[in-house]
């Protein structure tokens, strides 16, 4: 009910595009995905939303390839640039929406709260951006946004000590910053942390 009210409020405020950076579910159960999909559909068509999975959406080993996530939210993760998906989960994804370029990555891994995009997915993203289709799309973008669930922060200097001890960090956080700078991304949007913050 809270999510539905928030979505109604965004709609009334004229929000044109919604980014959801994962943890749509708690335990990656199909009933959770079905409920979430029905609520989010009230916001608008898939072209108005961009999604990536969080660690909770791939928590159990059977969800390693995020199949249930794609079953229910695959229409929100359609890439405008063809490319390979190293994990077979449909990511990375590149979308151009209203002059905003979104690069969407999957940092969720089963059986752990820690995140990792991984070398192969970073390389696949680079290949997509550097492809003819990718360059054509990038040339039309007024603003570039990188989306993934886990943060770009150094896990040793954020949160509280007990959170750090649980291993909630992003294992390849340095690569995220390097990639964003190299490919001139203006903004990184993520989820996972339970505290609001802004970093430069």
Coordinates of C-alpha atoms in Angstrom, one line a residue:
X1 CA 0.0 0.0 0.0
X2 CA 2.9 2.4 0.7
X3 CA 4.5 1.6 -2.6
X4 CA 1.2 2.1 -4.5
X5 CA 0.7 5.4 -2.8
X6 CA 4.2 6.5 -3.6
X7 CA 3.7 5.6 -7.3
X8 CA 0.4 7.5 -7.4
X9 CA 2.2 10.5 -5.9
X10 CA 5.0 10.4 -8.5
X11 CA 2.4 10.1 -11.3
X12 CA 0.5 13.1 -10.0
X13 CA 3.8 15.1 -9.7
X14 CA 4.5 14.4 -13.3
X15 CA 7.5 12.1 -12.9
X16 CA 8.3 10.9 -16.4
X17 CA 10.7 8.0 -15.6
X18 CA 11.2 5.7 -12.6
X19 CA 14.4 3.9 -11.8
X20 CA 14.2 1.0 -9.4
X21 CA 17.7 -0.2 -8.3
X22 CA 16.8 -3.6 -7.0
X23 CA 15.5 -5.5 -3.9
X24 CA 12.0 -5.6 -5.3
X25 CA 11.5 -8.8 -3.2
X26 CA 12.7 -10.1 0.1
X27 CA 13.4 -13.8 -0.7
X28 CA 13.0 -13.9 -4.5
X29 CA 9.7 -15.8 -4.2
X30 CA 7.4 -15.9 -7.2
X31 CA 4.5 -14.5 -5.1
X32 CA 6.6 -11.5 -4.2
X33 CA 7.5 -10.8 -7.8
X34 CA 3.9 -11.2 -8.9
X35 CA 2.7 -8.7 -6.3
X36 CA 5.4 -6.2 -7.1
X37 CA 4.8 -6.4 -10.8
X38 CA 1.1 -5.7 -10.4
X39 CA 1.8 -2.7 -8.2
X40 CA 4.5 -1.2 -10.4
X41 CA 2.4 -1.6 -13.6
X42 CA 0.1 1.1 -12.3
X43 CA 2.9 3.7 -12.8
X44 CA 2.9 3.3 -16.6
X45 CA 4.2 1.1 -19.5
X46 CA 7.6 -0.5 -19.3
X47 CA 9.2 2.3 -21.4
X48 CA 8.6 4.6 -18.4
X49 CA 10.6 2.4 -16.0
X50 CA 14.2 1.0 -15.7
X51 CA 14.9 -1.9 -13.3
X52 CA 17.9 -3.9 -12.2
X53 CA 17.8 -6.8 -9.7
X54 CA 19.2 -6.6 -6.2
X55 CA 20.8 -9.3 -4.0
X56 CA 17.3 -10.1 -2.5
X57 CA 16.0 -10.7 -6.0
X58 CA 18.6 -13.4 -6.6
X59 CA 19.0 -14.6 -3.0
X60 CA 18.5 -18.3 -3.6
X61 CA 20.9 -20.4 -5.7
X62 CA 18.1 -21.3 -8.1
X63 CA 17.8 -17.6 -9.0
X64 CA 21.4 -17.2 -10.0
X65 CA 20.4 -16.3 -13.5
X66 CA 17.5 -14.1 -12.2
X67 CA 14.9 -16.0 -14.2
X68 CA 12.0 -15.0 -12.0
X69 CA 13.1 -11.4 -12.1
X70 CA 13.2 -11.5 -15.9
X71 CA 9.8 -13.4 -16.1
X72 CA 8.1 -10.5 -14.2
X73 CA 10.3 -7.5 -15.0
X74 CA 12.1 -8.4 -18.3
X75 CA 10.0 -5.9 -20.2
X76 CA 11.6 -3.2 -18.2
X77 CA 15.1 -4.4 -19.0
X78 CA 15.0 -4.5 -22.8
X79 CA 18.3 -3.2 -24.2
X80 CA 18.3 -0.7 -27.1
X81 CA 21.8 -1.9 -27.9
X82 CA 22.4 -5.6 -28.7
X83 CA 25.2 -7.3 -26.7
X84 CA 26.3 -10.4 -24.9
X85 CA 25.1 -11.3 -21.3
X86 CA 28.0 -13.1 -19.6
X87 CA 25.7 -14.5 -16.8
X88 CA 22.8 -15.3 -19.1
X89 CA 20.6 -12.9 -17.1
X90 CA 20.0 -10.3 -19.8
X91 CA 22.5 -7.7 -18.4
X92 CA 24.1 -5.4 -19.1
X93 CA 21.3 -3.2 -20.6
X94 CA 21.5 0.1 -22.4
X95 CA 18.4 2.2 -22.8
X96 CA 17.8 5.7 -24.2
X97 CA 14.7 7.4 -22.6
X98 CA 13.9 11.0 -23.3
X99 CA 17.5 11.9 -24.0
X100 CA 18.8 10.1 -20.9
X101 CA 21.1 7.2 -21.4
X102 CA 20.8 4.4 -18.8
X103 CA 23.5 1.7 -18.5
X104 CA 22.0 -1.0 -16.2
X105 CA 24.2 -3.7 -14.6
X106 CA 23.4 -6.7 -12.3
X107 CA 25.6 -6.7 -9.2
X108 CA 23.4 -9.2 -7.2
X109 CA 24.8 -12.6 -6.4
X110 CA 23.0 -15.6 -4.9
X111 CA 23.6 -16.6 -1.2
X112 CA 25.4 -13.3 -0.3
X113 CA 24.6 -9.7 0.5
X114 CA 27.8 -8.6 -1.2
X115 CA 27.7 -7.4 -4.7
X116 CA 29.9 -7.9 -7.8
X117 CA 29.4 -6.9 -11.4
X118 CA 32.4 -8.9 -12.5
X119 CA 35.0 -8.5 -15.1
X120 CA 33.0 -10.2 -17.9
X121 CA 29.9 -7.9 -17.4
X122 CA 32.1 -4.8 -17.3
X123 CA 33.7 -5.8 -20.5
X124 CA 30.4 -6.6 -22.1
X125 CA 29.2 -3.1 -21.2
X126 CA 32.2 -1.6 -22.7
X127 CA 31.7 -3.5 -25.9
X128 CA 28.1 -2.4 -26.1
X129 CA 29.0 1.3 -25.6
X130 CA 31.8 1.1 -28.2
X131 CA 29.7 -0.7 -30.8
X132 CA 28.2 1.2 -33.7
X133 CA 24.7 1.0 -32.2
X134 CA 26.1 2.1 -28.8
X135 CA 27.9 5.1 -30.2
X136 CA 24.9 6.2 -32.1
X137 CA 22.8 6.0 -29.0
X138 CA 25.4 7.8 -26.8
X139 CA 25.6 10.6 -29.4
X140 CA 21.9 11.3 -28.8
X141 CA 22.1 11.4 -25.0
X142 CA 22.0 14.6 -23.0
X143 CA 22.8 12.9 -19.7
X144 CA 24.2 9.4 -18.8
X145 CA 23.2 7.4 -15.8
X146 CA 24.8 4.1 -14.6
X147 CA 22.4 1.9 -12.5
X148 CA 23.2 -1.0 -10.4
X149 CA 22.1 -2.3 -7.0
X150 CA 25.3 -2.1 -4.9
X151 CA 27.1 1.2 -4.1
X152 CA 30.2 2.7 -5.6
X153 CA 31.6 3.4 -2.1
X154 CA 34.6 1.9 -0.5
X155 CA 32.9 -0.6 2.0
X156 CA 35.4 0.1 4.7
X157 CA 34.4 3.7 5.1
X158 CA 30.6 3.6 4.9
X159 CA 27.7 2.4 7.1
X160 CA 28.1 1.0 10.6
X161 CA 30.6 -1.5 11.8
X162 CA 28.1 -4.4 12.0
X163 CA 26.9 -3.8 8.5
X164 CA 30.5 -3.8 7.2
X165 CA 31.2 -7.1 9.1
X166 CA 28.2 -8.7 7.3
X167 CA 29.9 -8.1 4.0
X168 CA 27.3 -5.9 2.3
X169 CA 29.9 -4.1 0.2
X170 CA 30.5 -4.1 -3.5
X171 CA 33.5 -6.2 -4.3
X172 CA 34.4 -4.3 -7.5
X173 CA 33.5 -0.8 -6.3
X174 CA 36.8 0.7 -7.6
X175 CA 36.0 -0.4 -11.2
X176 CA 32.6 1.3 -11.1
X177 CA 34.2 4.7 -10.6
X178 CA 36.8 4.1 -13.2
X179 CA 34.2 2.9 -15.7
X180 CA 31.9 5.9 -15.0
X181 CA 34.8 8.4 -15.5
X182 CA 36.1 6.8 -18.6
X183 CA 32.7 6.7 -20.3
X184 CA 31.6 10.1 -19.0
X185 CA 28.6 9.0 -16.9
X186 CA 27.1 11.9 -15.1
X187 CA 25.3 10.0 -12.3
X188 CA 25.4 6.7 -10.6
X189 CA 22.2 5.5 -9.1
X190 CA 22.1 2.5 -6.7
X191 CA 20.1 0.9 -3.9
X192 CA 21.2 -1.6 -1.2
X193 CA 22.2 1.0 1.5
X194 CA 19.5 1.8 4.0
X195 CA 20.6 5.4 4.5
X196 CA 20.2 8.3 2.1
X197 CA 23.4 9.9 1.0
X198 CA 25.0 11.7 -1.9
X199 CA 28.6 11.3 -3.0
X200 CA 30.9 13.0 -5.5

